[in-house]
XYZ file of C-alpha atoms in Angstrom:
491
model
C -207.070 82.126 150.202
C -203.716 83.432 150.208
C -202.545 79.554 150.537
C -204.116 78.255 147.427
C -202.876 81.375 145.823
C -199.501 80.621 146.665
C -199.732 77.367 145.267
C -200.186 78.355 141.865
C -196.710 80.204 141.798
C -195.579 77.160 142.833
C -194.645 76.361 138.893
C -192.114 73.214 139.828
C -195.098 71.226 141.752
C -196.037 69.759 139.209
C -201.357 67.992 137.562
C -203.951 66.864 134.760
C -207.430 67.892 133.580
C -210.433 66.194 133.966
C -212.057 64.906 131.143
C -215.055 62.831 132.733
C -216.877 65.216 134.783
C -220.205 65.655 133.163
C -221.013 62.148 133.261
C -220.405 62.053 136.943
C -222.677 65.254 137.541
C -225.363 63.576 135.634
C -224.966 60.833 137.929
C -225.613 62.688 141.033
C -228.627 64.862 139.457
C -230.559 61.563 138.425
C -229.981 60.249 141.711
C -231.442 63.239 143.593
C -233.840 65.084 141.129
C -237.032 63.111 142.840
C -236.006 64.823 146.343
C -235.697 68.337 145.017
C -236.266 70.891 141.896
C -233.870 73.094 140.514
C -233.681 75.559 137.720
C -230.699 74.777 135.466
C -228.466 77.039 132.709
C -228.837 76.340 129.541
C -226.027 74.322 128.391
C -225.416 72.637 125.506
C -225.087 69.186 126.300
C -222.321 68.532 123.688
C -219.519 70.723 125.358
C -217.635 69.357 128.145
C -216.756 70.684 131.373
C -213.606 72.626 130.654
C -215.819 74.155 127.697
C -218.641 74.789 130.387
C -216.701 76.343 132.636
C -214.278 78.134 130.955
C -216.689 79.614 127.837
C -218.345 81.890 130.789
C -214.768 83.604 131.510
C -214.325 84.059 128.016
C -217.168 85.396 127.490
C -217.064 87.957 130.342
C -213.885 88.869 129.017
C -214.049 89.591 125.528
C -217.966 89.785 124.736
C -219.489 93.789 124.439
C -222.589 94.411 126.774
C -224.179 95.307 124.111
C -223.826 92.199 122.223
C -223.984 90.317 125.331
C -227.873 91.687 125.378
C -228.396 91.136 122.120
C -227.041 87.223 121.914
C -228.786 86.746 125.221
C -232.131 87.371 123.318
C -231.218 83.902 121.084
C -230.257 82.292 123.858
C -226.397 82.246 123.499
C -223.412 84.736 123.979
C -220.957 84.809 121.515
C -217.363 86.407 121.674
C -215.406 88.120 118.754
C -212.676 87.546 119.920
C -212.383 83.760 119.378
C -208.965 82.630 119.614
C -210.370 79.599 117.651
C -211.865 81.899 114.954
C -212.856 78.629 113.242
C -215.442 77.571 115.695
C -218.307 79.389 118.169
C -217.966 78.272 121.330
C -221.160 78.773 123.264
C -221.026 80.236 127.028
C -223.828 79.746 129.633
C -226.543 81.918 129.576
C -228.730 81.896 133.202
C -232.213 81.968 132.750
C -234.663 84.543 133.898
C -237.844 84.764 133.762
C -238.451 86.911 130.964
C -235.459 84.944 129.082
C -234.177 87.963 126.857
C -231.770 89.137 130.159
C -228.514 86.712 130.758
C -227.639 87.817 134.223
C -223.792 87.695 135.760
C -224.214 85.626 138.848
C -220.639 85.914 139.781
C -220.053 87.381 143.210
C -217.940 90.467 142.457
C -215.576 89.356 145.582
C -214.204 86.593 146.268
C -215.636 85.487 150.360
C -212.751 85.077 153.214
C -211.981 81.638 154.232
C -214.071 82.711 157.474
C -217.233 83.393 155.735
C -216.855 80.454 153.546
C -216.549 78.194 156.776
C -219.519 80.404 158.080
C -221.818 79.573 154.653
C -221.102 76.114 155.012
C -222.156 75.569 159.192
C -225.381 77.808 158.447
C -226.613 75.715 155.473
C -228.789 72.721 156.642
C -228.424 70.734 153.069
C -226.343 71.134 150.396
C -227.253 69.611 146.885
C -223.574 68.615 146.113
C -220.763 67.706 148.968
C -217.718 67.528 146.816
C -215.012 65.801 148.361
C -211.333 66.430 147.187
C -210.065 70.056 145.700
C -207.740 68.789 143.093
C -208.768 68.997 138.970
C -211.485 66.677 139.273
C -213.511 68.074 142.190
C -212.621 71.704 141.307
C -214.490 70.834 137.981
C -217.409 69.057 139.336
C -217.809 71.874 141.725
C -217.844 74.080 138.937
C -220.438 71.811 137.218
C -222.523 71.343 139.574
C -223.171 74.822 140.552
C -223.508 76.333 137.287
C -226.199 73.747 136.864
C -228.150 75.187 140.042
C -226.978 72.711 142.410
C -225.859 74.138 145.687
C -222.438 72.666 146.000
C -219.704 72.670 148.716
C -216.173 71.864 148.411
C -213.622 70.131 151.239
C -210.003 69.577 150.187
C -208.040 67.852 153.356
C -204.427 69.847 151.716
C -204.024 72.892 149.852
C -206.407 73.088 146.281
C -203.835 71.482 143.902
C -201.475 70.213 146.407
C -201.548 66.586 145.259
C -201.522 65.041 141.754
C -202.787 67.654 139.899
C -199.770 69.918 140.150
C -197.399 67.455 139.453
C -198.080 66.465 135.641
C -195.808 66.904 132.564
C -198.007 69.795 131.700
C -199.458 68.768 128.290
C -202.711 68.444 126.979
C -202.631 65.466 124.946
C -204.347 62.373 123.700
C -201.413 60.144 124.066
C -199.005 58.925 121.457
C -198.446 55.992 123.631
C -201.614 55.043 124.336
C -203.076 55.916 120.550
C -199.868 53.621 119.542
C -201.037 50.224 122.007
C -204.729 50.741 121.110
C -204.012 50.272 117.471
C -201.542 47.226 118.145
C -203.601 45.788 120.801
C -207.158 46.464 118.843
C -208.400 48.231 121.806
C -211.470 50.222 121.263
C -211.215 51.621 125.116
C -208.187 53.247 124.425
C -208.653 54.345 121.022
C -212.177 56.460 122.401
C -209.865 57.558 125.706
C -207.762 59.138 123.258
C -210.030 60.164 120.853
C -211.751 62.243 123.651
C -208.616 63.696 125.530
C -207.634 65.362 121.695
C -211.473 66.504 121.509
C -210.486 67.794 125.408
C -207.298 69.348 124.047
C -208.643 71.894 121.357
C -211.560 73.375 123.995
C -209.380 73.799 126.853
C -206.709 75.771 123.960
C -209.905 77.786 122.518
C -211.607 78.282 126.249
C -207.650 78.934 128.571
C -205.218 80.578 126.059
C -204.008 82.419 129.369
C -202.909 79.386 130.868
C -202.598 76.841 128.127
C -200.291 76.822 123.911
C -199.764 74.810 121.314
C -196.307 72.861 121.522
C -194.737 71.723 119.063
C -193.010 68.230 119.670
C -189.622 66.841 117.779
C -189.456 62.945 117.576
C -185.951 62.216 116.189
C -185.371 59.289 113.938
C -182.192 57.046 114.076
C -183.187 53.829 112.029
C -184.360 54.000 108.460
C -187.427 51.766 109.272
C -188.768 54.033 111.853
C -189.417 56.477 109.646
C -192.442 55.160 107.554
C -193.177 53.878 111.451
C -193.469 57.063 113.018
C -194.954 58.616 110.527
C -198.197 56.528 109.783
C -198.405 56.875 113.885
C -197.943 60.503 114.030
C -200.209 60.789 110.780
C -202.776 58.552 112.528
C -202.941 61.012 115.538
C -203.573 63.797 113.673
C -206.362 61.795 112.125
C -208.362 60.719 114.923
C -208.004 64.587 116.448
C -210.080 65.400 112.943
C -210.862 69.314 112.451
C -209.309 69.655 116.094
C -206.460 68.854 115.552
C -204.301 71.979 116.291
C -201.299 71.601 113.211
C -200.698 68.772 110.825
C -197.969 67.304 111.331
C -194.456 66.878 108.904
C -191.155 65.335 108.218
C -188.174 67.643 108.671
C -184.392 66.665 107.442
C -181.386 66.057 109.740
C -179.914 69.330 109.041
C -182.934 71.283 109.790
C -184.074 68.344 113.054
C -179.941 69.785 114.401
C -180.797 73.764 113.487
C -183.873 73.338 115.714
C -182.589 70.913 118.389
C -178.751 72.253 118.348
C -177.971 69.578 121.427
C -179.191 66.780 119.884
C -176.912 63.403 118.769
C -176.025 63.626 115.355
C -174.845 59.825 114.816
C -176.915 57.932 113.079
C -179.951 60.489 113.052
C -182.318 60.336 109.616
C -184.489 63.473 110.661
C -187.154 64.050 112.516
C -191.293 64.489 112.717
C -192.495 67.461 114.338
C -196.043 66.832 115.496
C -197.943 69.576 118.012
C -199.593 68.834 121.346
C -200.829 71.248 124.166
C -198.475 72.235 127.447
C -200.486 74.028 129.971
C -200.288 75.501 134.097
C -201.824 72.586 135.653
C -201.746 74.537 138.575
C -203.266 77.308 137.944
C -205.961 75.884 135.817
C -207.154 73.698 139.104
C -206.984 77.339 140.934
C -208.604 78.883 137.875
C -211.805 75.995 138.460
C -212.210 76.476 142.096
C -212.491 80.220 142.018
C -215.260 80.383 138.908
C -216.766 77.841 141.512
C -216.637 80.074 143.875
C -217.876 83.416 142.200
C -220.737 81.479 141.532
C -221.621 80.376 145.014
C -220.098 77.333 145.481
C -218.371 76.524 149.233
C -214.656 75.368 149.068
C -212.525 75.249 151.434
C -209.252 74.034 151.693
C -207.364 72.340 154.791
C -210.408 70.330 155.743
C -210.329 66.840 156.419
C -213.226 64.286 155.893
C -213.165 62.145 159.508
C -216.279 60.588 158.394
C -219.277 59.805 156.464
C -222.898 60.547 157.746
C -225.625 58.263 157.136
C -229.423 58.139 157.411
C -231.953 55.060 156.598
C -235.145 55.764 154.460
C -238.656 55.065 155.290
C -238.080 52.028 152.816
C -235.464 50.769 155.161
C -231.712 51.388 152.814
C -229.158 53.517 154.354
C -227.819 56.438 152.526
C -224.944 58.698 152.630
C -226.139 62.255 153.200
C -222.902 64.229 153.780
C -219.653 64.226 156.022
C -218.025 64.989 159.232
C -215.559 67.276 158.368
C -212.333 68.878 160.454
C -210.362 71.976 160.159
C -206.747 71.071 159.886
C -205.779 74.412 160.778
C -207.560 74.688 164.028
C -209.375 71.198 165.204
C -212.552 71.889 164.854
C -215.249 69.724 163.645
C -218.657 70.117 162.246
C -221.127 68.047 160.205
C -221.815 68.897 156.338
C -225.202 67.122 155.097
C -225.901 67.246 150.936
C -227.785 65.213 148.940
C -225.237 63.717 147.230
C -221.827 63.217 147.864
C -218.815 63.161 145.429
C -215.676 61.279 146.309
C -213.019 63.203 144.099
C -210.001 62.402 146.155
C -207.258 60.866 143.353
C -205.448 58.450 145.121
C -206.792 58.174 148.568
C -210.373 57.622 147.056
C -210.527 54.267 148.799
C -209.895 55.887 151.898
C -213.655 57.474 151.577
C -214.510 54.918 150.045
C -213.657 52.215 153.559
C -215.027 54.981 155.642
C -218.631 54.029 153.671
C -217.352 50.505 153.572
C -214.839 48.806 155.006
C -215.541 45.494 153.317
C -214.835 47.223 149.734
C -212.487 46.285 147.476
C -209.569 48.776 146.872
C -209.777 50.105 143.717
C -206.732 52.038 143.241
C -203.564 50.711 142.025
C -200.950 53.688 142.899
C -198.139 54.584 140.142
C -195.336 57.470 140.762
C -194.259 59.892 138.044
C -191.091 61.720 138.247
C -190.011 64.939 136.600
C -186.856 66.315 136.930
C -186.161 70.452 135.793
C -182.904 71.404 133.855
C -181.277 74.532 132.816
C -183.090 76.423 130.005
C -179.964 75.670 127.288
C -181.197 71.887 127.288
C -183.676 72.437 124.849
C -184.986 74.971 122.608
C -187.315 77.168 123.784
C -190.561 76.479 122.003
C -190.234 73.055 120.742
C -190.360 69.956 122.708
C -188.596 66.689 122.195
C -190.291 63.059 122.558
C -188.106 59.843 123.550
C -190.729 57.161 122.211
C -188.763 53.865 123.363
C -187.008 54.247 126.995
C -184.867 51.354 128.316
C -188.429 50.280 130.381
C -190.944 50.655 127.376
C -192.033 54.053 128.177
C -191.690 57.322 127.222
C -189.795 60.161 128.054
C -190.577 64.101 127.267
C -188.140 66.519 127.739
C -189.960 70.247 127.153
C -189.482 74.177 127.518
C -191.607 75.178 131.068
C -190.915 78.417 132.662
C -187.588 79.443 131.185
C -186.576 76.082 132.128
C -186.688 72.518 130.612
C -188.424 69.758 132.595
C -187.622 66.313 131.674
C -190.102 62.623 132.706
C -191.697 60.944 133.769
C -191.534 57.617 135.320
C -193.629 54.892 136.006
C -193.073 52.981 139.593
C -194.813 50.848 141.579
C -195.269 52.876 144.847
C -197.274 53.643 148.198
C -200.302 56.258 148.858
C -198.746 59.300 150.858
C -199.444 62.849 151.121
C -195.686 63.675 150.204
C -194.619 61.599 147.893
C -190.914 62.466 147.069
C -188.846 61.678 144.182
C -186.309 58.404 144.647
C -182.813 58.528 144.000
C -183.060 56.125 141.037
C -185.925 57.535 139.456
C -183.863 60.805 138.798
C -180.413 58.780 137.493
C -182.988 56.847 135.124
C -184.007 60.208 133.432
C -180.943 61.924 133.287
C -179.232 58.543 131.637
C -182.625 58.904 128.939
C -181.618 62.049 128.529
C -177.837 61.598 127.481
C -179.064 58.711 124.884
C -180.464 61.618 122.965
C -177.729 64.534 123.539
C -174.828 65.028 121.601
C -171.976 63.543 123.379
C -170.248 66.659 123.503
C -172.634 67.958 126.553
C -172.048 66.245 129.821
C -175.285 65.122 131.722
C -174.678 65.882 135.158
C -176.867 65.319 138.621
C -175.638 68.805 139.876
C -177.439 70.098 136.541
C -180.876 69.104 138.720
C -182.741 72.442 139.924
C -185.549 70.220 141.102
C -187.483 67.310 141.231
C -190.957 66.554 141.864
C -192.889 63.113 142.474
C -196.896 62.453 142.214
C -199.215 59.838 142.199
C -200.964 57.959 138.973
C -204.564 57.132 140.764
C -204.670 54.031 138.495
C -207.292 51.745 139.036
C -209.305 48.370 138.981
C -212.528 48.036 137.448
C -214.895 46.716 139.714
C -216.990 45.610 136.736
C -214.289 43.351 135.940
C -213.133 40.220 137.661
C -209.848 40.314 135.922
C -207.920 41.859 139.005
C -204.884 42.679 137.099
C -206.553 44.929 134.563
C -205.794 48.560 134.976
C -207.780 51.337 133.997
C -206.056 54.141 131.853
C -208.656 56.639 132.047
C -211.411 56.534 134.736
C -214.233 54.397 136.221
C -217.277 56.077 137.723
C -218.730 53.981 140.842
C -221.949 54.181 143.217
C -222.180 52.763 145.673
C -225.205 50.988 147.511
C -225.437 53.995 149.811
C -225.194 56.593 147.026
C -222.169 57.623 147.907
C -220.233 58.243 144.278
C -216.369 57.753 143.410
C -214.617 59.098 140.249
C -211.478 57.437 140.283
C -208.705 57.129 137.515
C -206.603 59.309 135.180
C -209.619 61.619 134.218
């Protein structure tokens, strides 16, 4: 897939990780385990997905045969070589039927686009028709067939073409967010947060290839802010617990100005340092859809869902029971038919969703997030720097990526599209961020720009709700009537 491939060296198309996919694969098994039986790895039902998925790499990686054999025989591999020496992580261990073997299932080459096409027009049913190939249906792909679900994949653009390639590359809970639950007393976003940090230290222990610890400067310029700032920062690192990756401290000017030489010296107190997680959004999504693919899953990329297919039951209720698909590449068309099927798409998710209903409510509110990238000599090279009140109320991080420093994001009101592309304003709003925080002596210019990237915030309404103007920071799992199921959100 020398497209997708491609992609991934792509490092200025900028998405985000998916914390909710479990739940959404336990949807579709206890809505389809009557019609069929399946033998499932043995997974501990307390790791997530990334930790699912990532463990078995790991593990192939790092762990002896020998003591692969031998951990097999308990049940569980373990690997020595625990970046996280703190804490086990368990991988998956397939089941046999004398149970003291754990067997590799991974196809030791990866299939041409051809046969994949070919595996997917010969199979009558799958379990799992996944529809969408960016972070959240490359992990539910993943999911799903490591659970013994026979899973295919569509993606109408390239795998990580969309949203998740254009993200500020952390891994984080959310200062912000930690910061308006508190104030607001909202439990939802104190447990959205409290999750994403529990997300953060398993995808650092399971992807140190494609994910670090960051450290993060937040400069202080009034003397109030700093018991402020510091109780917040100090209550982050308290709801991460024994995950959270350093504590965090208090640093004077003089040493805030040796590690941030650029930054304005008027009225500056000092600084917190607090430490996050940057990653290759990119190239984790690619990272998901191949492990889905060693292990038998069907993805394909530049296929386009035309339509849904549906059957009614002996008792009468119509179901969803796959897609008609397209090849962008070459116009043809065939029918996929699963058991269930996924709708994973990000932002066009009501798109799938009219094509099951076209009397349903939209659910998703669209947002668009700019990032601008800079020379490297705007920031330090390992340390990040965190603007926590912007002119609008937001936030602004400006961080080291690639030799480079990337700078955003932005939060506008905006339409769905395929290519969204960065406005005009949105760029002159984070440069003039930026100079706020720069000595003066450094002049801020738009020819400074290398590039600029724009994607799509799949923010949406919950349908449980009747309060139409309340937006969903994290995600909202629906089904439904015909089965058909939507993740849809910032997952």
């Amino acid at each position: 897939m020398p497209l997708a491939i491609c992609q991934t060296l792509d490092c200025f198309k900028a998405m985000q990780t998916c914390f909710a996919l479990n739940q959404i694969l336990h949807t579709c098994v206890h809505m389809h385990t009557c019609g069929f039986t399946r033998r499932f790895s043995k997974i501990n039902n307390s790791f997530s997905l990334i930790d699912h998925t990532c463990a078995i790499m790991l593990a192939w990686k790092y762990v002896l045969p020998a003591a692969a054999v031998g951990g097999a025989a308990m049940g569980w591999i373990w690997s020595d070589s625990d970046p996280f020496a703190s804490e086990k992580t368990p991988a998956v261990s397939i089941q046999v039927e004398d149970k003291n073997v754990a067997l590799d299932k991974r196809l030791k080459e990866l299939p041409s686009r051809k046969s994949i096409f070919e595996n997917i027009q010969s199979n009558r049913e799958f379990d799992v028709l996944v529809i969408g190939g960016g972070a959240t249906g490359a992990g539910i792909a993943v999911d799903a067939q490591t659970r013994g679900l026979s899973t295919a994949l569509v993606e109408m653009d390239d795998f990580s073409s969309g949203t998740s390639s254009r993200s500020t590359k952390l891994i984080h809970g959310g200062v912000r967010y930690l910061q308006s639950a508190i104030l607001k007393l909202d439990i939802e976003q104190y447990r959205m947060v409290k999750e994403a940090l529990f997300e953060r230290y398993h995808l650092l222990q399971v992807a140190p290839h494609l994910s670090s610890i960051l450290p993060i400067m937040l400069p202080i310029y009034s003397l109030w802010q700093v018991p402020y700032f510091y109780l917040g920062i100090k209550m982050y690192d308290f709801v991460a617990g024994k995950r959270r990756l350093k504590s965090s401290y208090y640093i004077s000017k003089q040493k805030a100005l040796d590690l941030f030489p650029l930054l304005k010296k008027d009225s500056l107190y000092g600084a917190l340092i607090y430490y996050d997680g940057q990653h290759n959004d990119a190239r984790m999504n690619i990272a998901l859809i191949l492990t889905a693919i060693r292990y038998g899953a069907q993805c394909a990329n530049h296929v386009e869902v035309v339509d849904l297919l549906k059957q009614t039951g002996p008792d009468g209720v119509t179901k969803v029971c796959g897609a008609k698909v397209r090849d962008c590449l070459t116009g043809q068309q065939w029918e996929i038919r699963a058991k269930s099927v996924v709708n994973a798409t990000g932002a066009f998710c009501d798109q799938i969703r009219l094509m099951d209903n076209p009397k349903a409510d939209l659910l998703v509110v669209p947002s668009q997030g700019v990032h601008i990238v800079l020379p490297s000599y705007y920031s330090p090279s390992s340390t990040g720097l965190l603007d926590p009140s912007t002119s609008d109320g937001r936030v602004i991080f400006f961080l080291p990526w690639l030799n480079m420093t990337m700078a955003g994001t932005t939060d506008s009101p905006c339409s769905i599209t395929d290519k969204p592309a960065p406005a005009e304003a949105d760029v002159d709003f984070i440069l003039k961020e930026i100079r706020g925080y720069l000595t003066p002596d450094i002049s801020v210019r738009r020819g400074d720009v290398m590039s600029a990237w724009a994607g799509l915030r799949p923010l949406v309404r919950d349908p449980s709700k009747k309060d139409t103007a309340s937006l969903a920071r994290n995600h909202i799992i629906e089904v439904s009537p015909s089965g058909l199921v939507t993740i849809a959100g910032k997952v």
